[in-house]
Each structure stands twice: as structure tokens, then as C-alpha cells.
């Protein structure tokens, strides 16, 4: 049964008022019943995290990790099997989606095809019963914010994908929500437009001061835009922190491999007490055979312009990759070498839960 | 024909002839019906020159006019009632949560589509006499409402199935309560399906013969039943003319429904 607590429950918590988070997800699990007698799916497994006011927060993980489910629970389209979700200290689980001060930008945009751009943007404000003059001003301001001036009377079908995307942002931001949820909003755009919209999203967040929660499977996108990232896998949060922190000090083997690239070596082989160590390819070095390090054989050399990639097979099994600024003259596949790294480059990482 | 182009069933030898024969088979009776409606002779199947006198006669026949009026009254009542009943049913089956007996409910609602019409006709007749219902044309209208519901529901469900629930979720997310979601988003988007369902119900009601024959009292005859009575007294071009008018009405309704559907699809295709 779902545990529900009153709005006062948020005030009795042990967290000091000054550090009260905007969103507090506490021990949330979501189990989907299997269809036609199939096995049930545990989409979220005892997830707890806090989102601060005005931050750009990202839920990052591969498909099926539960990130979209968590977003839908906050929006109110799904109900958790266990746990609580508080917004400004108030339990929002009893509230239907239309009573939550939270708006969503859908992956499919989900614009209203029978309404014009201006009518789409005005929809939320009108449902909130704002006076007509205020709605008009706010719609104009939002359309200017997303730079769609002149397209107010178009229908969504008459817009390009990027323009539809901007309407979706304007529509969701117009009611000035406490929280904006973005479900892989850039995944339908081509690469060039996606890079452009990443900057645009950062600008929108800065200018509106609204807290953004982004769901994505694109680690570059997450690193580029987020204040903090929660890396998820199989319904669990593996690590939560600032982008640099997650990149430099990955907590588990999966995080090290998913965020950027990493060579994962068993701790025992390199004298580390941790189960594994992760070494970034750009910090991996290549020395002549016999030097201190791991004996290896070069299997492939890939010239990338600015860098050169060296793939190596370790003598004791396993593979490593080095990404060097300066190519090693005469080093070709088949050569025996030693793979090494500076002491501070080997990050101890835990096995995944 | 080049082998390099690969197999294309449209290039099967004789396909054109075969297609033409199928069209002849399907439409020749209709062409004959319409042509002989303009026959000057008073024998239905002997050509006596072109004339529109049978149309004039058909339109001047008071019994025929009454039957046609009954048909229209029944069809309008059945269309409105069946559409209003099918709409919530379509929403419950396509958008509602899973409920116990959902599959059974779907089957029961669709039963008139698959049950032999004679079974429905006899069941309706027996049911009405068992409860002693004698509403004249009202009996006919009631029977029509029942078998029109599944027809009205078909295009509505098809429409709902192709509408992404995300759009309705977006409305919910933007502070619309359930009623506002329905009125401002679901209904406008499914409108072409509702119109098509209503048109289908209208046509099915207008063309129904078997159930009406069983249920209708003497004064509550509809056009198809009256035409059948006319033919039993000998086939005259007057019956052809009346049938041609019925055909024209049916085709018009179907064409309008198709156009409305297509326009709606274009509006939604984003």
C-alpha cells in the first residue's frame, strides 16, 4: 500500500529549514504488474534523492533504467508503489497532475494540433483562470523568450521540429511552474540542432530561474548542461553529484564506463584494495616493454586528427585503450609495450549494486 | 517487363481484366437499377425510352413519402442516441483503466456486428412483445439505437487509438481537469471519428431491413420495408426510382463522412 503523509509531515523532518530541498524523493519504488501473467517489472527500486531550487538537475542512464518513470511519478501520470515525493515540503502524491505546480516538456512535444502556437502557450494560463490581459502579455513574453515571434497563428503541423520544440518549452514555462520536467526533449532533433538547443535550454533556465529536471541517456548532454547529475541503472541511483565530480570520481564500475570512456582493471592486479580501478584513456600512458605497469600488446592504432587511439590487449587478459596527443613513432599493431598511468589517474570504483 | 525490376504483383498478366470483371460483378446491378429508374415503360425490365416520370410518381406517392419520413426520423433518432452512447463507451474502452470484465464488455458491445441479423431481429421482436412495449415508431427507433451503437463506436475507437495519450497528458499537466481535458483536447481531436461514427450509424439505420421488418407495426414502416412490399406487387420503375433516391442519399452521406475524416487526419498529422 502506498504510504501517504499530510503536508505537515515535511515540516517535522530532520533537515534544517534553510537547506530544505525543492523536491524530496524518499524511498520511492515503482513496480509494474506484468501483462497477461508476465513477470512484474521493478522500474524504480528504493530511490531517494533531493533536488534543490533553481538547479539544472539531470537523471542520466541507459533506456530502461527508470529515469522516465521517476519523471512521470513527479508529474503525476503514475503513482509509486512505495515511498513519498514532496515538493516544497508538501506531499504531492495525493494530487492529480493538474493540481501539481509542475509542467512537462514531452519527448513527442505533445502539442495540441488543433490549436495555434499562441493558443498552445496560453492553455495552462487559461486553465489556471488568469485574467485575459495577463494571459495575452504572458503568451507574448513566452513566445519572445523562445524566439518564435511572428509564428503565433501557425498550427503545430506548419512548424519545423525545432520550432515545435520551442513551442513545447514556451507552453510548459508559461504558467511559471515550480518545476519543469523535460523528458528527452532533444532526442528527436538532428545533431546540429541538438547542440544549438542545449545552449538554448541553459539560457531558458538561467532567464526563468525555474528548476529544470532533465531526463536523458546522452552523457555529453548531461555533462554540458547540468548542475548536478543522478546516474541511474536498473531502477537505482548509482551516483549523484556535479558533472566534474562524477567524471573525475566515478563511484561504480558502470558510472566510470557510462560517463566518458574508462579502462576498468581489477583492483587486485594493480595493488589497489578497491574491487576495480578506472583509468581514463587520455591519462593512460604507453612505455616500452619491461617498464613498470601492465604488459600489453598493441592491437589497433586509430588516428583521430588531434589524438591517436591505441588499443591494447593486456598480457593477463583484458583490454586497455590509450588516447595520446602525440603519437608514438613506429608503434604498430603487434608491438609489445607497457600500459601505465600516473598514480592519481587510477580511480578506485565499486562493483555495481 | 524487365526481370531486374523484381516481382510486382501489379504486373500479374490479366490483372486488369480481372479487376474490371470484379467491378462489373459488384456494380452492374446498381447500374441496371439506376438506368431503369429513368425508363419510360411501366414494365421494369423493358426499355421504353428516357423519362423521369417515375421519380415524380415516387415522390408523389403518399405511402412512399410516409415510409421515407419514418426512415429519416428513425435514422436521426438512432444516430443521435447511438453516438451519445457510443462516445463514453469508446472512451472507457480506449482510455479508461483496465477493469474486470473489460474483454467481455468489448465483446458484448461488438456482438451486433457479428451476430446474424436474423437472430437480433427475432430476439428484439420477442423481447418487445414479452415486455409489452408498443410505441409504434418508437419500437423501431429503440431497436435501431441498439444495433447502431457498435457501428458508431468503431471509427471513434480507431481514432482514439491513433491519438497519442501524451497530448491528453499534456493538457492534464497544464492544469486541465478531466472534464476540460475531454472538452478542450480529446473531443476536438476525436471529432472526425465521432462524425464518421454518426454517419455510419445513420447509413446502417437508413438501410436496415430485417430488424425493421420484424419490429415495425403497420404505421411504422420504413423505406426499405415499403420498397420490398412494392416489389412483391410487381417490379415497376417507381421502385427503381425510390431505390435510386435512397442510393443517392447513402452515397452522399458516406462521401461527406470520408471527406470529414480525411480533413481531420490532415489536421492531426503533425
Coordinates of C-alpha atoms in Angstrom, one line a residue:
Chain A
X1 CA 0.0 0.0 0.0
X2 CA 1.2 3.5 -0.7
X3 CA 2.3 5.5 2.3
X4 CA 0.8 8.9 2.4
X5 CA 1.5 11.7 4.8
X6 CA 0.0 15.1 5.3
X7 CA 1.6 18.4 4.2
X8 CA 2.8 18.9 7.9
X9 CA 5.0 15.8 7.6
X10 CA 7.5 17.8 5.6
X11 CA 8.0 20.2 8.5
X12 CA 8.8 17.5 11.1
X13 CA 11.7 16.2 9.1
X14 CA 15.2 16.3 10.5
X15 CA 16.6 18.5 7.7
X16 CA 17.1 22.2 8.7
X17 CA 14.7 24.6 7.0
X18 CA 17.4 26.6 5.3
X19 CA 18.6 23.5 3.4
X20 CA 15.1 22.3 2.6
X21 CA 15.2 20.9 -1.0
X22 CA 12.6 21.8 -3.5
X23 CA 11.8 18.2 -4.3
X24 CA 12.4 15.3 -1.9
X25 CA 12.0 11.8 -3.4
X26 CA 12.1 9.4 -0.5
X27 CA 12.4 5.6 -0.8
X28 CA 10.3 5.5 -3.9
X29 CA 9.7 2.2 -5.7
X30 CA 7.6 1.5 -8.7
X31 CA 6.6 -2.0 -9.7
X32 CA 4.6 -2.5 -12.9
X33 CA 2.4 -5.6 -13.0
X34 CA 3.2 -7.9 -15.8
X35 CA 0.8 -8.1 -18.7
X36 CA -1.1 -11.4 -19.2
X37 CA 0.5 -13.1 -16.3
X38 CA 4.0 -11.9 -17.3
X39 CA 6.7 -11.2 -14.6
X40 CA 6.4 -7.8 -12.9
X41 CA 8.9 -5.1 -13.6
X42 CA 10.7 -3.2 -10.8
X43 CA 11.2 0.1 -12.7
X44 CA 12.4 2.0 -9.6
X45 CA 14.0 0.3 -6.6
X46 CA 14.0 2.4 -3.3
X47 CA 15.2 5.6 -4.9
X48 CA 15.9 8.6 -2.7
X49 CA 17.2 12.0 -3.9
X50 CA 16.8 15.7 -3.4
X51 CA 16.5 18.4 -6.0
X52 CA 17.4 22.0 -5.0
X53 CA 15.6 25.1 -6.0
X54 CA 16.9 26.8 -9.2
X55 CA 19.2 24.0 -10.2
X56 CA 19.5 22.1 -13.5
X57 CA 19.2 18.5 -12.4
X58 CA 19.6 15.6 -14.8
X59 CA 18.5 12.0 -14.5
X60 CA 21.0 10.1 -16.7
X61 CA 21.0 6.5 -17.6
X62 CA 20.5 3.9 -20.4
X63 CA 17.0 3.1 -21.6
X64 CA 15.0 1.1 -19.0
X65 CA 16.9 2.5 -16.0
X66 CA 13.8 4.1 -14.6
X67 CA 14.6 7.7 -15.3
X68 CA 11.4 8.4 -17.3
X69 CA 9.3 6.5 -14.7
X70 CA 10.7 8.8 -11.9
X71 CA 9.7 11.8 -14.1
X72 CA 6.2 10.5 -14.6
X73 CA 5.8 9.9 -10.9
X74 CA 6.8 13.6 -10.2
X75 CA 4.4 14.8 -12.9
X76 CA 1.6 12.6 -11.5
X77 CA 1.0 10.4 -14.5
X78 CA 2.0 7.3 -12.5
X79 CA 1.7 6.5 -8.8
X80 CA 4.6 5.0 -6.9
X81 CA 4.2 1.5 -5.3
X82 CA 6.0 2.8 -2.2
X83 CA 7.7 5.9 -0.9
X84 CA 6.9 9.6 -0.9
X85 CA 7.5 12.6 -3.1
X86 CA 7.5 16.1 -1.6
X87 CA 7.5 19.5 -3.3
X88 CA 8.3 22.4 -1.0
X89 CA 7.8 20.1 1.9
X90 CA 4.3 19.1 0.8
X91 CA 3.4 15.6 -0.1
X92 CA 2.2 15.8 -3.7
X93 CA 1.3 12.1 -4.2
X94 CA -2.4 12.7 -3.3
X95 CA -2.6 15.4 -6.0
X96 CA -3.7 14.7 -9.6
X97 CA -1.4 16.0 -12.4
X98 CA -3.5 19.2 -12.9
X99 CA -3.1 20.2 -9.2
X100 CA 0.7 19.9 -9.2
X101 CA 2.7 23.1 -9.9
X102 CA 4.9 21.1 -12.2
X103 CA 4.9 21.2 -16.0
X104 CA 6.4 18.8 -18.5
X105 CA 8.1 19.0 -21.9
X106 CA 7.3 15.7 -23.6
X107 CA 9.6 13.7 -25.8
X108 CA 7.0 13.8 -28.5
X109 CA 6.3 17.5 -27.7
X110 CA 2.6 16.6 -27.5
X111 CA 1.5 20.0 -28.8
X112 CA -2.3 20.4 -29.3
X113 CA -2.6 20.0 -33.0
X114 CA -6.0 21.8 -33.3
X115 CA -4.7 25.0 -31.5
X116 CA -2.4 27.7 -32.8
X117 CA 1.0 28.4 -31.3
X118 CA -0.4 31.2 -29.1
X119 CA -3.4 29.1 -28.0
X120 CA -1.0 26.2 -27.1
X121 CA 1.1 28.6 -25.0
X122 CA -2.0 30.1 -23.4
X123 CA -3.6 26.7 -22.5
X124 CA -2.1 26.4 -18.9
X125 CA -2.7 30.0 -18.0
X126 CA -6.3 29.8 -19.1
X127 CA -6.9 26.7 -17.1
X128 CA -5.5 28.5 -14.1
X129 CA -8.1 31.2 -14.6
X130 CA -5.7 34.0 -15.2
X131 CA -7.2 37.3 -16.5
X132 CA -7.3 37.6 -20.3
X133 CA -4.9 40.6 -20.3
X134 CA -2.4 38.8 -18.2
X135 CA -2.6 35.7 -20.4
X136 CA -2.0 37.8 -23.5
X137 CA 1.1 39.5 -22.0
X138 CA 2.5 36.3 -20.7
X139 CA 2.0 34.5 -24.0
X140 CA 3.7 37.3 -25.9
X141 CA 6.6 37.2 -23.4
X142 CA 7.0 33.5 -23.7
X143 CA 6.9 33.5 -27.5
X144 CA 9.6 36.2 -27.4
X145 CA 11.6 34.2 -24.9
X146 CA 11.7 31.1 -27.2
X147 CA 12.2 33.4 -30.2
X148 CA 9.1 32.4 -32.2
X149 CA 7.8 35.9 -32.8
X150 CA 5.6 36.0 -36.0
X151 CA 4.5 32.4 -35.8
X152 CA 1.8 32.9 -33.2
X153 CA -1.1 32.0 -35.6
X154 CA 0.6 28.9 -37.1
X155 CA -0.7 25.4 -36.3
X156 CA 1.9 22.9 -34.9
X157 CA 1.8 21.0 -38.2
X158 CA 3.1 24.1 -40.0
X159 CA 6.3 24.3 -37.9
X160 CA 9.6 22.6 -38.2
X161 CA 10.7 20.1 -35.5
X162 CA 12.9 22.7 -33.8
X163 CA 10.1 25.3 -33.8
X164 CA 7.7 22.7 -32.3
X165 CA 10.3 22.1 -29.6
X166 CA 10.3 25.8 -28.8
X167 CA 6.5 25.9 -28.6
X168 CA 6.7 22.9 -26.1
X169 CA 9.1 24.9 -23.9
X170 CA 7.1 28.1 -24.1
X171 CA 3.8 26.2 -23.3
X172 CA 5.4 24.5 -20.3
X173 CA 7.1 27.6 -18.9
X174 CA 4.2 30.0 -19.4
X175 CA 2.4 29.1 -16.1
X176 CA 5.8 29.6 -14.2
X177 CA 5.9 26.2 -12.7
X178 CA 7.9 25.4 -9.6
X179 CA 9.5 22.6 -11.5
X180 CA 9.9 21.9 -15.2
X181 CA 10.3 18.3 -16.2
X182 CA 12.0 17.6 -19.6
X183 CA 11.7 14.0 -21.0
X184 CA 14.5 13.6 -23.5
X185 CA 13.4 16.8 -25.2
X186 CA 16.2 16.9 -27.7
X187 CA 16.3 13.3 -28.8
X188 CA 14.1 13.9 -31.9
X189 CA 16.4 16.7 -33.2
X190 CA 19.4 16.2 -35.5
X191 CA 22.8 16.6 -34.0
X192 CA 23.5 20.2 -35.1
X193 CA 20.1 21.4 -33.8
X194 CA 20.5 19.4 -30.6
X195 CA 23.8 21.2 -29.8
X196 CA 22.1 24.6 -30.5
X197 CA 19.1 23.7 -28.3
X198 CA 21.4 22.6 -25.4
X199 CA 22.7 26.2 -25.2
X200 CA 19.1 27.5 -25.6
X201 CA 17.9 25.3 -22.7
X202 CA 20.7 26.6 -20.4
X203 CA 19.7 30.1 -21.4
X204 CA 16.0 29.4 -20.7
X205 CA 16.8 28.0 -17.3
X206 CA 19.0 31.0 -16.4
X207 CA 16.5 33.6 -17.6
X208 CA 13.4 32.0 -16.0
X209 CA 15.1 30.8 -12.8
X210 CA 12.8 27.7 -12.9
X211 CA 14.2 24.4 -11.6
X212 CA 14.8 22.0 -14.5
X213 CA 14.8 18.3 -14.2
X214 CA 16.1 16.7 -17.5
X215 CA 15.9 13.1 -18.4
X216 CA 18.5 11.9 -20.9
X217 CA 20.6 8.9 -22.0
X218 CA 23.1 11.2 -23.6
X219 CA 26.0 11.7 -21.2
X220 CA 27.6 14.5 -23.2
X221 CA 24.3 16.4 -23.0
X222 CA 24.1 15.8 -19.2
X223 CA 27.7 16.9 -18.6
X224 CA 27.3 20.0 -20.7
X225 CA 24.1 21.3 -19.1
X226 CA 23.6 20.0 -15.6
X227 CA 24.4 21.5 -12.2
X228 CA 24.0 18.0 -10.8
X229 CA 23.5 14.6 -12.3
X230 CA 22.0 11.4 -10.9
X231 CA 23.3 8.4 -12.8
X232 CA 20.7 5.6 -12.8
X233 CA 20.8 2.0 -13.8
X234 CA 18.2 -0.8 -13.3
X235 CA 15.9 1.3 -11.1
X236 CA 18.7 2.6 -8.8
X237 CA 20.6 5.8 -8.4
X238 CA 24.3 4.8 -8.6
X239 CA 25.8 8.2 -8.1
X240 CA 24.7 11.8 -7.6
X241 CA 26.9 14.8 -8.0
X242 CA 28.2 17.6 -10.1
X243 CA 29.4 16.7 -13.6
X244 CA 33.1 17.1 -12.9
X245 CA 32.7 15.1 -9.7
X246 CA 31.0 12.2 -11.5
X247 CA 33.5 12.3 -14.3
X248 CA 36.6 12.5 -12.1
X249 CA 35.5 10.3 -9.2
X250 CA 33.0 7.7 -10.6
X251 CA 31.6 5.7 -7.7
X252 CA 31.0 2.4 -9.5
X253 CA 32.2 0.5 -12.5
X254 CA 29.1 1.3 -14.5
X255 CA 29.3 5.1 -13.8
X256 CA 33.0 5.1 -14.9
X257 CA 32.2 3.3 -18.1
X258 CA 29.0 5.2 -18.9
X259 CA 30.3 8.7 -18.3
X260 CA 33.0 9.2 -20.8
X261 CA 35.3 6.2 -21.5
X262 CA 37.2 4.3 -18.9
X263 CA 39.7 1.4 -18.7
X264 CA 38.4 -0.9 -15.9
X265 CA 41.1 -3.0 -14.3
X266 CA 40.6 -5.4 -11.3
X267 CA 42.0 -3.8 -8.2
X268 CA 44.0 -6.8 -7.2
X269 CA 46.1 -6.6 -10.4
X270 CA 47.3 -3.1 -9.7
X271 CA 47.6 -3.4 -5.9
X272 CA 44.5 -1.5 -5.0
X273 CA 42.2 -2.5 -2.2
X274 CA 39.2 -1.4 -4.3
X275 CA 37.4 -4.1 -6.4
X276 CA 38.2 -2.1 -9.6
X277 CA 40.2 0.9 -10.7
X278 CA 39.1 3.1 -13.6
X279 CA 41.7 4.9 -15.7
X280 CA 40.6 7.4 -18.4
X281 CA 42.2 6.6 -21.8
X282 CA 43.6 10.2 -22.0
X283 CA 45.5 9.6 -18.8
X284 CA 46.8 6.2 -19.9
X285 CA 50.4 6.1 -21.0
X286 CA 52.4 3.8 -23.2
X287 CA 56.0 2.8 -22.2
X288 CA 58.5 0.4 -23.8
X289 CA 58.1 -3.3 -22.8
X290 CA 59.6 -4.1 -19.4
X291 CA 58.8 -0.8 -17.8
X292 CA 56.6 -0.6 -14.6
X293 CA 53.0 -1.2 -15.4
X294 CA 50.9 -3.8 -17.2
X295 CA 52.5 -5.8 -20.0
X296 CA 50.4 -5.4 -23.2
X297 CA 50.3 -5.9 -26.9
X298 CA 49.1 -3.2 -29.3
X299 CA 46.1 -4.5 -31.3
X300 CA 45.0 -1.3 -33.2
X301 CA 46.1 2.2 -33.8
X302 CA 43.4 4.8 -34.8
X303 CA 44.5 8.3 -35.9
X304 CA 41.8 10.8 -35.0
X305 CA 43.5 14.0 -36.0
X306 CA 44.1 15.8 -32.7
X307 CA 44.6 12.5 -30.9
X308 CA 45.6 8.9 -31.6
X309 CA 43.9 5.9 -30.1
X310 CA 46.0 2.8 -29.1
X311 CA 44.0 -0.3 -28.3
X312 CA 46.0 -2.8 -26.3
X313 CA 45.4 -6.4 -25.0
X314 CA 46.8 -7.0 -21.6
X315 CA 49.1 -9.9 -21.0
X316 CA 46.9 -11.3 -18.2
X317 CA 43.7 -10.8 -20.2
X318 CA 41.5 -7.7 -20.7
X319 CA 41.8 -4.7 -22.9
X320 CA 43.0 -1.1 -22.4
X321 CA 42.9 2.0 -24.5
X322 CA 45.2 5.0 -24.5
X323 CA 44.3 8.3 -26.1
X324 CA 47.6 10.2 -26.8
X325 CA 48.1 13.8 -28.0
X326 CA 51.4 12.8 -29.5
X327 CA 51.6 9.6 -31.5
X328 CA 54.4 7.2 -30.5
X329 CA 56.6 7.0 -33.6
X330 CA 56.8 3.5 -35.2
X331 CA 54.3 1.9 -32.8
X332 CA 52.2 -0.5 -34.8
X333 CA 49.8 -3.4 -34.0
X334 CA 51.6 -6.4 -32.7
X335 CA 54.2 -4.3 -30.7
X336 CA 54.9 -5.3 -27.1
X337 CA 54.5 -2.4 -24.7
X338 CA 53.7 -1.5 -21.1
X339 CA 50.5 0.3 -20.3
X340 CA 50.8 2.7 -17.4
X341 CA 49.2 5.7 -15.7
X342 CA 50.1 8.4 -13.2
X343 CA 49.2 7.3 -9.6
X344 CA 46.4 9.8 -9.3
X345 CA 44.8 8.7 -12.5
X346 CA 43.6 5.3 -11.1
X347 CA 40.3 5.9 -9.5
X348 CA 39.0 3.1 -7.2
X349 CA 35.5 2.2 -8.1
X350 CA 33.0 -0.2 -6.5
X351 CA 31.1 -3.1 -8.2
X352 CA 27.6 -2.1 -9.2
X353 CA 24.9 -2.8 -6.7
Chain B
X1 CA 8.6 -6.3 -68.4
X2 CA 12.2 -6.5 -67.0
X3 CA 13.2 -9.3 -64.6
X4 CA 15.6 -6.9 -63.0
X5 CA 12.7 -4.9 -61.5
X6 CA 11.7 -7.9 -59.4
X7 CA 8.3 -9.3 -58.6
X8 CA 5.5 -6.8 -58.6
X9 CA 2.0 -8.2 -58.2
X10 CA 0.5 -5.3 -60.1
X11 CA 2.2 -6.7 -63.2
X12 CA 0.4 -10.1 -63.0
X13 CA -0.9 -10.9 -66.5
X14 CA -4.6 -10.4 -66.8
X15 CA -4.9 -8.5 -63.5
X16 CA -6.6 -5.5 -65.3
X17 CA -9.3 -7.7 -66.9
X18 CA -9.9 -9.5 -63.6
X19 CA -10.2 -6.2 -61.7
X20 CA -12.7 -4.9 -64.4
X21 CA -14.8 -8.1 -64.1
X22 CA -14.9 -7.7 -60.3
X23 CA -16.2 -4.1 -60.6
X24 CA -18.8 -5.2 -63.2
X25 CA -19.9 -8.0 -60.9
X26 CA -20.2 -5.6 -57.9
X27 CA -21.7 -2.6 -59.7
X28 CA -23.7 -3.9 -62.7
X29 CA -26.9 -4.5 -60.6
X30 CA -26.7 -0.9 -59.3
X31 CA -26.2 0.5 -62.8
X32 CA -29.2 -1.5 -64.0
X33 CA -31.2 -0.3 -61.1
X34 CA -30.4 3.4 -61.8
X35 CA -30.7 3.1 -65.6
X36 CA -34.2 1.6 -65.4
X37 CA -35.3 4.2 -62.9
X38 CA -35.3 6.5 -66.0
X39 CA -37.3 4.1 -68.0
X40 CA -40.4 5.4 -69.7
X41 CA -42.1 2.0 -69.9
X42 CA -44.2 0.8 -67.0
X43 CA -42.5 -2.6 -67.1
X44 CA -39.4 -2.5 -65.0
X45 CA -37.2 -4.6 -67.3
X46 CA -38.4 -3.5 -70.8
X47 CA -36.7 -0.2 -72.0
X48 CA -39.2 2.3 -73.3
X49 CA -37.1 5.5 -73.6
X50 CA -35.8 8.0 -71.2
X51 CA -38.2 9.6 -68.6
X52 CA -38.1 11.0 -65.1
X53 CA -41.9 10.3 -64.6
X54 CA -41.2 7.5 -62.1
X55 CA -39.3 9.9 -59.9
X56 CA -42.2 12.2 -60.0
X57 CA -44.6 9.3 -59.2
X58 CA -42.4 8.0 -56.4
X59 CA -42.2 11.5 -54.9
X60 CA -46.0 11.8 -55.3
X61 CA -46.7 8.5 -53.6
X62 CA -48.0 9.4 -50.1
X63 CA -47.3 6.0 -48.6
X64 CA -43.8 6.1 -50.0
X65 CA -43.3 9.6 -48.6
X66 CA -44.5 8.5 -45.2
X67 CA -42.2 5.5 -45.2
X68 CA -39.3 7.8 -46.2
X69 CA -40.2 10.2 -43.4
X70 CA -40.3 7.3 -40.9
X71 CA -36.9 6.2 -42.2
X72 CA -35.4 9.6 -41.7
X73 CA -37.0 10.1 -38.2
X74 CA -35.7 6.7 -37.1
X75 CA -32.3 7.2 -38.6
X76 CA -31.9 10.7 -36.9
X77 CA -33.0 9.5 -33.5
X78 CA -30.9 6.3 -33.7
X79 CA -27.8 8.3 -34.9
X80 CA -28.0 10.9 -32.1
X81 CA -28.7 8.3 -29.4
X82 CA -26.2 5.7 -30.6
X83 CA -23.5 8.4 -31.0
X84 CA -24.1 9.7 -27.5
X85 CA -24.0 6.2 -26.0
X86 CA -21.0 5.0 -28.1
X87 CA -18.8 8.1 -27.2
X88 CA -18.4 7.3 -23.5
X89 CA -18.1 3.5 -24.3
X90 CA -15.3 4.2 -26.7
X91 CA -13.5 6.4 -24.1
X92 CA -13.9 3.8 -21.4
X93 CA -12.5 1.1 -23.6
X94 CA -9.6 3.1 -25.1
X95 CA -8.7 5.5 -22.3
X96 CA -10.1 4.0 -19.1
X97 CA -8.1 1.9 -16.7
X98 CA -8.2 -1.8 -17.2
X99 CA -11.3 -3.1 -15.3
X100 CA -12.5 -6.6 -14.6
X101 CA -14.6 -7.9 -17.5
X102 CA -13.2 -5.3 -20.0
X103 CA -12.7 -8.0 -22.6
X104 CA -16.2 -9.3 -22.0
X105 CA -17.6 -5.8 -22.3
X106 CA -15.8 -5.2 -25.6
X107 CA -17.2 -8.5 -26.9
X108 CA -20.8 -7.7 -25.8
X109 CA -20.8 -4.2 -27.3
X110 CA -19.5 -5.6 -30.6
X111 CA -21.8 -8.6 -30.7
X112 CA -24.4 -7.0 -33.0
X113 CA -21.6 -6.7 -35.6
X114 CA -21.0 -10.4 -35.7
X115 CA -24.4 -11.9 -34.6
X116 CA -26.6 -12.9 -37.6
X117 CA -29.0 -10.1 -38.1
X118 CA -32.0 -12.5 -38.2
X119 CA -31.1 -13.6 -34.6
X120 CA -31.0 -9.9 -33.4
X121 CA -34.3 -9.3 -35.3
X122 CA -36.1 -12.2 -33.7
X123 CA -34.7 -11.5 -30.3
X124 CA -35.7 -7.9 -30.5
X125 CA -39.3 -8.8 -31.6
X126 CA -39.6 -11.5 -28.9
X127 CA -38.2 -9.1 -26.3
X128 CA -40.6 -6.2 -27.2
X129 CA -43.7 -8.5 -27.1
X130 CA -42.5 -10.1 -23.8
X131 CA -42.4 -6.7 -22.1
X132 CA -45.5 -5.5 -24.0
X133 CA -43.7 -2.4 -25.5
X134 CA -46.0 -0.8 -28.1
X135 CA -44.5 2.5 -29.1
X136 CA -45.1 2.2 -32.8
X137 CA -42.2 4.0 -34.5
X138 CA -40.5 4.2 -31.0
X139 CA -40.0 0.4 -31.1
X140 CA -38.2 0.7 -34.4
X141 CA -36.1 3.6 -33.2
X142 CA -35.1 1.7 -30.0
X143 CA -34.1 -1.4 -32.0
X144 CA -32.1 0.8 -34.3
X145 CA -30.3 2.6 -31.5
X146 CA -29.1 -0.8 -30.1
X147 CA -27.6 -2.1 -33.3
X148 CA -26.2 1.3 -34.3
X149 CA -24.0 1.6 -31.2
X150 CA -21.2 -0.7 -32.3
X151 CA -21.1 0.8 -35.7
X152 CA -20.9 4.3 -34.2
X153 CA -18.2 3.2 -31.9
X154 CA -15.8 1.6 -34.5
X155 CA -14.4 4.8 -36.0
X156 CA -14.3 6.5 -32.6
X157 CA -12.1 3.8 -31.1
X158 CA -9.9 3.7 -34.2
X159 CA -9.4 7.5 -33.8
X160 CA -8.7 7.3 -30.1
X161 CA -6.2 4.5 -30.8
X162 CA -4.2 6.7 -33.2
X163 CA -4.2 9.7 -30.9
X164 CA -1.2 9.8 -28.6
X165 CA -2.2 9.8 -24.9
X166 CA 0.7 12.2 -24.5
X167 CA -1.4 15.1 -25.9
X168 CA -4.1 14.4 -23.3
X169 CA -1.5 14.1 -20.6
X170 CA -0.1 17.4 -21.7
X171 CA -3.5 19.0 -21.1
X172 CA -3.7 17.3 -17.7
X173 CA -0.2 18.6 -16.9
X174 CA -1.3 22.1 -17.9
X175 CA -4.0 22.3 -15.1
X176 CA -7.0 21.0 -17.1
X177 CA -9.3 18.7 -15.0
X178 CA -10.8 15.6 -16.5
X179 CA -13.8 17.4 -18.0
X180 CA -11.6 20.2 -19.5
X181 CA -9.2 17.6 -21.0
X182 CA -12.2 16.0 -22.7
X183 CA -13.9 19.2 -23.9
X184 CA -10.8 21.1 -25.0
X185 CA -8.5 18.3 -26.3
X186 CA -10.0 14.8 -26.5
X187 CA -13.3 15.8 -28.1
X188 CA -11.9 18.2 -30.7
X189 CA -9.2 15.7 -31.7
X190 CA -11.6 12.7 -32.0
X191 CA -14.3 14.8 -33.7
X192 CA -13.7 13.3 -37.2
X193 CA -14.1 9.8 -35.6
X194 CA -17.4 11.0 -33.9
X195 CA -18.7 12.4 -37.2
X196 CA -17.7 9.2 -39.1
X197 CA -19.4 7.1 -36.4
X198 CA -22.6 9.1 -36.6
X199 CA -22.6 8.9 -40.4
X200 CA -22.1 5.1 -40.3
X201 CA -24.9 4.8 -37.7
X202 CA -27.1 6.9 -40.0
X203 CA -26.5 4.7 -43.0
X204 CA -26.8 1.4 -41.2
X205 CA -30.2 2.6 -39.7
X206 CA -31.4 4.0 -43.0
X207 CA -30.6 0.8 -44.9
X208 CA -31.8 -1.7 -42.3
X209 CA -34.5 -4.1 -43.5
X210 CA -34.6 -7.3 -41.5
X211 CA -34.9 -6.0 -37.9
X212 CA -37.3 -3.2 -39.0
X213 CA -39.5 -5.8 -40.9
X214 CA -39.8 -7.8 -37.6
X215 CA -40.3 -4.9 -35.3
X216 CA -42.3 -2.4 -37.3
X217 CA -46.1 -2.2 -37.0
X218 CA -48.3 -1.3 -40.0
X219 CA -48.0 2.5 -39.5
X220 CA -44.3 2.4 -38.7
X221 CA -42.9 1.1 -42.0
X222 CA -39.6 2.4 -43.2
X223 CA -38.5 2.9 -46.8
X224 CA -36.6 -0.4 -47.3
X225 CA -39.5 -2.4 -45.9
X226 CA -42.0 -0.4 -48.0
X227 CA -39.9 -0.9 -51.2
X228 CA -39.9 -4.6 -50.5
X229 CA -43.7 -4.5 -50.3
X230 CA -43.8 -2.6 -53.6
X231 CA -41.7 -5.2 -55.4
X232 CA -43.9 -8.0 -54.2
X233 CA -46.7 -6.4 -56.2
X234 CA -44.7 -6.4 -59.3
X235 CA -41.5 -4.6 -60.2
X236 CA -42.3 -1.1 -61.6
X237 CA -39.7 1.6 -62.3
X238 CA -41.2 3.5 -59.4
X239 CA -39.4 1.1 -57.0
X240 CA -36.2 1.7 -59.0
X241 CA -36.7 5.4 -58.7
X242 CA -37.2 5.2 -55.0
X243 CA -34.2 2.9 -54.6
X244 CA -32.1 5.3 -56.6
X245 CA -33.0 8.2 -54.3
X246 CA -32.1 6.0 -51.3
X247 CA -28.8 5.1 -53.0
X248 CA -28.0 8.8 -53.7
X249 CA -28.6 9.7 -50.1
X250 CA -26.4 6.8 -48.8
X251 CA -23.5 7.6 -51.2
X252 CA -23.7 11.3 -50.3
X253 CA -23.5 10.6 -46.5
X254 CA -20.6 8.2 -47.0
X255 CA -18.7 10.7 -49.2
X256 CA -19.2 13.5 -46.7
X257 CA -18.1 11.3 -43.8
X258 CA -14.9 10.3 -45.7
X259 CA -14.1 13.9 -46.5
X260 CA -14.6 15.0 -42.9
X261 CA -12.4 12.1 -41.7
X262 CA -9.6 13.0 -44.2
X263 CA -9.6 16.6 -43.2
X264 CA -9.3 15.7 -39.6
X265 CA -6.4 13.4 -40.3
X266 CA -4.6 16.1 -42.1
X267 CA -5.1 18.5 -39.2
X268 CA -3.7 15.9 -36.7
X269 CA -0.8 14.7 -38.7
X270 CA 2.0 16.7 -37.1

